[in-house]
mmCIF file of C-alpha atoms in Angstrom:
data_model
loop_
_atom_site.group_PDB
_atom_site.id
_atom_site.type_symbol
_atom_site.label_atom_id
_atom_site.label_comp_id
_atom_site.label_asym_id
_atom_site.label_seq_id
_atom_site.Cartn_x
_atom_site.Cartn_y
_atom_site.Cartn_z
ATOM 1 C CA ASP A 197 0.895 17.258 -3.088
ATOM 2 C CA LYS A 198 3.403 17.311 -6.101
ATOM 3 C CA SER A 199 2.002 14.811 -7.891
ATOM 4 C CA GLU A 200 -1.240 16.635 -8.597
ATOM 5 C CA GLY A 201 0.470 18.112 -11.204
ATOM 6 C CA ILE A 202 1.131 15.187 -13.402
ATOM 7 C CA LYS A 203 -0.535 13.543 -15.910
ATOM 8 C CA TYR A 204 0.476 10.139 -15.965
ATOM 9 C CA ASN A 205 0.402 8.356 -12.865
ATOM 10 C CA PRO A 206 2.653 4.820 -13.245
ATOM 11 C CA ILE A 207 1.228 3.612 -9.987
ATOM 12 C CA ASN A 208 -2.243 3.378 -10.851
ATOM 13 C CA ASN A 209 -1.352 3.046 -14.790
ATOM 14 C CA LEU A 210 0.171 -0.368 -12.700
ATOM 15 C CA LEU A 211 -2.928 -0.823 -10.474
ATOM 16 C CA TYR A 212 -5.014 -1.062 -13.472
ATOM 17 C CA GLN A 213 -2.975 -3.839 -15.288
ATOM 18 C CA GLU A 214 -2.763 -5.754 -12.015
ATOM 19 C CA ALA A 215 -7.001 -5.344 -11.468
ATOM 20 C CA GLU A 216 -6.924 -6.393 -15.593
ATOM 21 C CA LYS A 217 -4.948 -9.785 -15.058
ATOM 22 C CA PHE A 218 -6.823 -10.687 -11.749
ATOM 23 C CA ASN A 219 -10.169 -10.274 -13.460
ATOM 24 C CA LYS A 220 -8.675 -12.281 -16.039
ATOM 25 C CA LEU A 221 -8.350 -14.828 -14.206
ATOM 26 C CA ILE A 222 -11.276 -15.160 -12.329
ATOM 27 C CA SER A 223 -12.974 -15.279 -15.462
ATOM 28 C CA ILE A 224 -10.650 -18.393 -16.267
ATOM 29 C CA ILE A 225 -11.552 -19.796 -13.283
ATOM 30 C CA THR A 226 -15.628 -19.765 -13.435
ATOM 31 C CA ASN A 227 -15.283 -20.451 -17.647
ATOM 32 C CA ASP A 228 -13.599 -23.531 -16.294
ATOM 33 C CA LEU A 229 -15.654 -24.347 -13.663
ATOM 34 C CA ILE A 230 -18.579 -24.067 -16.013
ATOM 35 C CA ALA A 231 -17.148 -26.307 -18.254
ATOM 36 C CA TYR A 232 -16.351 -29.382 -15.537
ATOM 37 C CA GLU A 233 -19.615 -29.018 -14.185
ATOM 38 C CA LYS A 234 -21.290 -29.455 -18.011
ATOM 39 C CA ALA A 235 -19.002 -31.806 -18.552
ATOM 40 C CA LEU A 236 -19.654 -34.455 -15.476
ATOM 41 C CA LYS A 237 -23.716 -33.562 -16.326
ATOM 42 C CA GLY A 238 -22.565 -34.931 -20.031
ATOM 43 C CA HIS A 239 -24.070 -31.457 -21.216
ATOM 44 C CA ILE A 240 -20.667 -31.748 -22.893
ATOM 45 C CA THR A 241 -17.764 -33.737 -24.817
ATOM 46 C CA ILE A 242 -14.656 -33.892 -21.898
ATOM 47 C CA SER A 243 -11.681 -32.769 -23.068
ATOM 48 C CA THR A 244 -8.437 -33.536 -21.946
ATOM 49 C CA ASN A 245 -8.083 -30.104 -20.485
ATOM 50 C CA ILE A 246 -11.019 -31.022 -18.575
ATOM 51 C CA VAL A 247 -9.526 -34.314 -17.474
ATOM 52 C CA GLU A 248 -6.855 -32.408 -16.192
ATOM 53 C CA GLY A 249 -8.549 -29.825 -14.445
ATOM 54 C CA ILE A 250 -11.353 -32.223 -12.524
ATOM 55 C CA ASN A 251 -7.934 -34.254 -11.699
ATOM 56 C CA ALA A 252 -6.047 -31.313 -10.181
ATOM 57 C CA LEU A 253 -9.506 -30.519 -8.062
ATOM 58 C CA THR A 254 -10.010 -34.001 -6.705
ATOM 59 C CA GLU A 255 -5.890 -34.034 -5.911
ATOM 60 C CA ASP A 256 -6.053 -31.241 -4.150
ATOM 61 C CA LYS A 257 -4.396 -29.205 -6.748
ATOM 62 C CA VAL A 258 -4.613 -26.419 -8.728
ATOM 63 C CA PRO A 259 -5.242 -27.188 -12.073
ATOM 64 C CA THR A 260 -2.700 -25.353 -14.648
ATOM 65 C CA SER A 261 -4.784 -23.151 -16.690
ATOM 66 C CA TRP A 262 -5.148 -21.334 -13.275
ATOM 67 C CA GLN A 263 -1.520 -20.881 -12.611
ATOM 68 C CA CYS A 264 -1.284 -18.467 -15.776
ATOM 69 C CA MET A 265 -0.950 -15.126 -13.915
ATOM 70 C CA TYR A 266 0.969 -16.353 -11.040
ATOM 71 C CA VAL A 267 2.481 -20.398 -9.910
ATOM 72 C CA SER A 268 1.290 -21.526 -6.703
ATOM 73 C CA LEU A 269 2.054 -25.245 -4.867
ATOM 74 C CA LYS A 270 0.143 -24.558 -2.816
ATOM 75 C CA SER A 271 -3.272 -26.725 -2.277
ATOM 76 C CA PHE A 272 -6.187 -25.889 -3.860
ATOM 77 C CA MET A 273 -8.363 -24.397 -0.989
ATOM 78 C CA ARG A 274 -5.059 -22.681 0.507
ATOM 79 C CA PHE A 275 -4.886 -21.041 -3.788
ATOM 80 C CA LEU A 276 -8.312 -19.860 -3.322
ATOM 81 C CA GLU A 277 -7.337 -18.009 0.230
ATOM 82 C CA ASP A 278 -4.153 -16.392 -1.493
ATOM 83 C CA LEU A 279 -6.446 -15.405 -4.266
ATOM 84 C CA HIS A 280 -9.264 -14.206 -2.351
ATOM 85 C CA GLN A 281 -6.463 -11.766 -0.303
ATOM 86 C CA ARG A 282 -4.370 -10.714 -3.715
ATOM 87 C CA VAL A 283 -8.110 -9.344 -5.079
ATOM 88 C CA GLU A 284 -9.293 -7.825 -1.751
ATOM 89 C CA PHE A 285 -5.884 -6.021 -1.484
ATOM 90 C CA PHE A 286 -6.225 -4.307 -5.058
ATOM 91 C CA ARG A 287 -9.812 -3.994 -4.459
ATOM 92 C CA GLN A 288 -8.616 -2.152 -1.197
ATOM 93 C CA TRP A 289 -6.600 -0.227 -3.378
ATOM 94 C CA ILE A 290 -8.884 0.800 -6.088
ATOM 95 C CA THR A 291 -11.506 1.962 -3.055
ATOM 96 C CA ASN A 292 -8.719 3.837 -1.027
ATOM 97 C CA GLY A 293 -6.597 5.763 -3.714
ATOM 98 C CA LEU A 294 -3.290 5.575 -4.051
ATOM 99 C CA TYR A 295 -2.356 6.063 -0.316
ATOM 100 C CA THR A 296 -2.656 2.618 0.868
ATOM 101 C CA PRO A 297 -1.101 1.771 4.088
ATOM 102 C CA TYR A 298 0.912 -1.183 2.936
ATOM 103 C CA TYR A 299 1.397 -2.780 -0.312
ATOM 104 C CA TYR A 300 1.860 -6.679 -0.419
ATOM 105 C CA LEU A 301 5.080 -6.531 -3.016
ATOM 106 C CA GLY A 302 4.114 -10.972 -3.356
ATOM 107 C CA TYR A 303 0.896 -9.838 -4.213
ATOM 108 C CA PHE A 304 1.459 -8.766 -7.916
ATOM 109 C CA THR A 305 2.376 -10.932 -10.345
ATOM 110 C CA ASN A 306 5.723 -8.531 -11.451
ATOM 111 C CA PRO A 307 6.702 -7.674 -8.468
ATOM 112 C CA ILE A 308 9.793 -5.969 -10.141
ATOM 113 C CA SER A 309 6.844 -3.797 -12.331
ATOM 114 C CA PHE A 310 5.972 -1.535 -9.022
ATOM 115 C CA ILE A 311 9.247 -1.024 -7.752
ATOM 116 C CA THR A 312 9.969 0.519 -11.444
ATOM 117 C CA ALA A 313 6.241 2.397 -10.892
ATOM 118 C CA ILE A 314 7.722 3.750 -7.598
ATOM 119 C CA LYS A 315 10.966 5.179 -9.669
ATOM 120 C CA GLN A 316 8.777 5.985 -12.499
ATOM 121 C CA ARG A 317 6.489 8.206 -10.609
ATOM 122 C CA PHE A 318 8.965 10.126 -8.325
ATOM 123 C CA SER A 319 10.927 10.602 -11.785
ATOM 124 C CA LEU A 320 7.810 12.574 -13.171
ATOM 125 C CA ILE A 321 7.298 14.284 -10.314
ATOM 126 C CA ASN A 322 10.758 15.790 -9.215
ATOM 127 C CA LYS A 323 11.933 16.005 -12.983
ATOM 128 C CA GLU A 324 14.450 14.044 -12.837
ATOM 129 C CA ALA A 325 15.687 11.599 -14.622
ATOM 130 C CA TYR A 326 14.955 7.662 -14.425
ATOM 131 C CA LYS A 327 18.175 6.313 -14.243
ATOM 132 C CA ASN A 328 19.474 8.868 -11.262
ATOM 133 C CA VAL A 329 16.603 7.924 -9.350
ATOM 134 C CA THR A 330 17.697 5.648 -6.133
ATOM 135 C CA LEU A 331 15.663 3.627 -3.720
ATOM 136 C CA GLN A 332 16.798 3.618 -0.030
ATOM 137 C CA PHE A 333 15.079 0.705 1.824
ATOM 138 C CA LYS A 334 14.747 0.961 6.049
ATOM 139 C CA ILE A 335 13.539 -2.571 7.690
ATOM 140 C CA ILE A 336 10.802 -1.215 10.486
ATOM 141 C CA ASN A 337 11.879 -2.682 13.605
ATOM 142 C CA ASP A 338 8.894 -1.829 15.546
ATOM 143 C CA ILE A 339 5.522 -0.523 15.165
ATOM 144 C CA SER A 340 5.897 3.034 16.305
ATOM 145 C CA GLU A 341 8.488 3.436 13.266
ATOM 146 C CA GLU A 342 6.178 2.033 11.133
ATOM 147 C CA ARG A 343 2.850 4.993 11.876
ATOM 148 C CA ALA A 344 6.114 6.817 11.653
ATOM 149 C CA SER A 345 6.636 5.873 8.134
ATOM 150 C CA LYS A 346 3.181 6.655 6.954
ATOM 151 C CA ASN A 347 4.076 10.573 7.294
ATOM 152 C CA THR A 348 7.212 9.705 4.993
ATOM 153 C CA ASN A 349 7.490 9.557 1.003
ATOM 154 C CA GLY A 350 7.867 6.167 0.930
ATOM 155 C CA TYR A 351 5.949 2.887 0.560
ATOM 156 C CA VAL A 352 5.204 0.290 3.195
ATOM 157 C CA ILE A 353 6.268 -2.875 1.630
ATOM 158 C CA LYS A 354 4.865 -6.203 3.566
ATOM 159 C CA GLY A 355 4.429 -9.823 3.572
ATOM 160 C CA ILE A 356 8.302 -10.821 2.572
ATOM 161 C CA THR A 357 9.676 -14.243 3.836
ATOM 162 C CA ILE A 358 13.358 -15.219 3.976
ATOM 163 C CA GLU A 359 14.266 -18.414 3.288
ATOM 164 C CA GLY A 360 16.600 -20.505 5.238
ATOM 165 C CA GLY A 361 16.599 -17.152 7.397
ATOM 166 C CA CYS A 362 14.878 -15.138 10.307
ATOM 167 C CA TRP A 363 15.093 -11.488 11.687
ATOM 168 C CA ASP A 364 16.816 -10.643 14.701
ATOM 169 C CA LYS A 365 15.349 -7.701 15.858
ATOM 170 C CA LYS A 366 17.689 -6.902 19.074
ATOM 171 C CA ASN A 367 20.843 -7.257 16.358
ATOM 172 C CA ILE A 368 18.802 -5.577 13.528
ATOM 173 C CA GLY A 369 19.827 -8.059 11.009
ATOM 174 C CA ILE A 370 19.626 -12.000 9.326
ATOM 175 C CA LYS A 371 20.294 -14.634 11.367
ATOM 176 C CA ASP A 372 20.104 -18.584 10.634
ATOM 177 C CA GLU A 373 16.905 -19.941 10.732
ATOM 178 C CA GLY A 374 15.437 -22.452 13.981
ATOM 179 C CA ILE A 375 15.561 -25.545 12.568
ATOM 180 C CA GLN A 376 11.596 -25.937 12.559
ATOM 181 C CA ASP A 377 11.160 -22.591 10.122
ATOM 182 C CA LEU A 378 12.425 -22.655 6.623
ATOM 183 C CA TYR A 379 10.505 -19.882 5.849
ATOM 184 C CA ASN A 380 10.447 -16.693 8.053
ATOM 185 C CA PRO A 381 8.714 -13.263 7.937
ATOM 186 C CA LEU A 382 10.733 -10.183 7.530
ATOM 187 C CA PRO A 383 9.262 -6.948 9.111
ATOM 188 C CA SER A 384 7.894 -4.299 6.762
ATOM 189 C CA ILE A 385 10.784 -2.344 5.072
ATOM 190 C CA ILE A 386 10.076 1.513 4.102
ATOM 191 C CA ILE A 387 10.939 1.711 0.289
ATOM 192 C CA THR A 388 11.444 5.860 -0.429
ATOM 193 C CA PRO A 389 12.843 7.410 -4.000
ATOM 194 C CA THR A 390 15.630 9.803 -3.818
#
């Protein structure tokens, strides 16, 4: 593997940045919940931020202060489920190292930074100017293609949805959505730098 010779790995740096952001968010949530409890028990003075946070929770909404890393229109419980999935994804990535089988682009606080890191890593490994690195995108139409992709230099991206359309496996393209569905999942995509 050519990557063993490089000292700086942009993807690991990105992972560190994302972990720091989620640790900060968890700290904010923890501190806010402690403050809400103390305020409700009368141990501290209730501030405007505490009132807004408690009101949001009673209305099954996400407090504004918790949306500092990414905006969410989900209900409070769906937000917690989503946050848990994101944190678990990054925990698994830290545990398993760079070669996680899939990357959920939507879990990043800044998804474009992942694309940038892919290009930077390829540039460093291959001693190629960053501006000359291009990306090839391939939709994985069936599971056998996905298994085969694990033996390439590509990155398998999951969790992307299409608004106002859906993926047509038969014709290998996007078609108009079904009347009942506004958001539809896109199959996995392999991103390969060249």
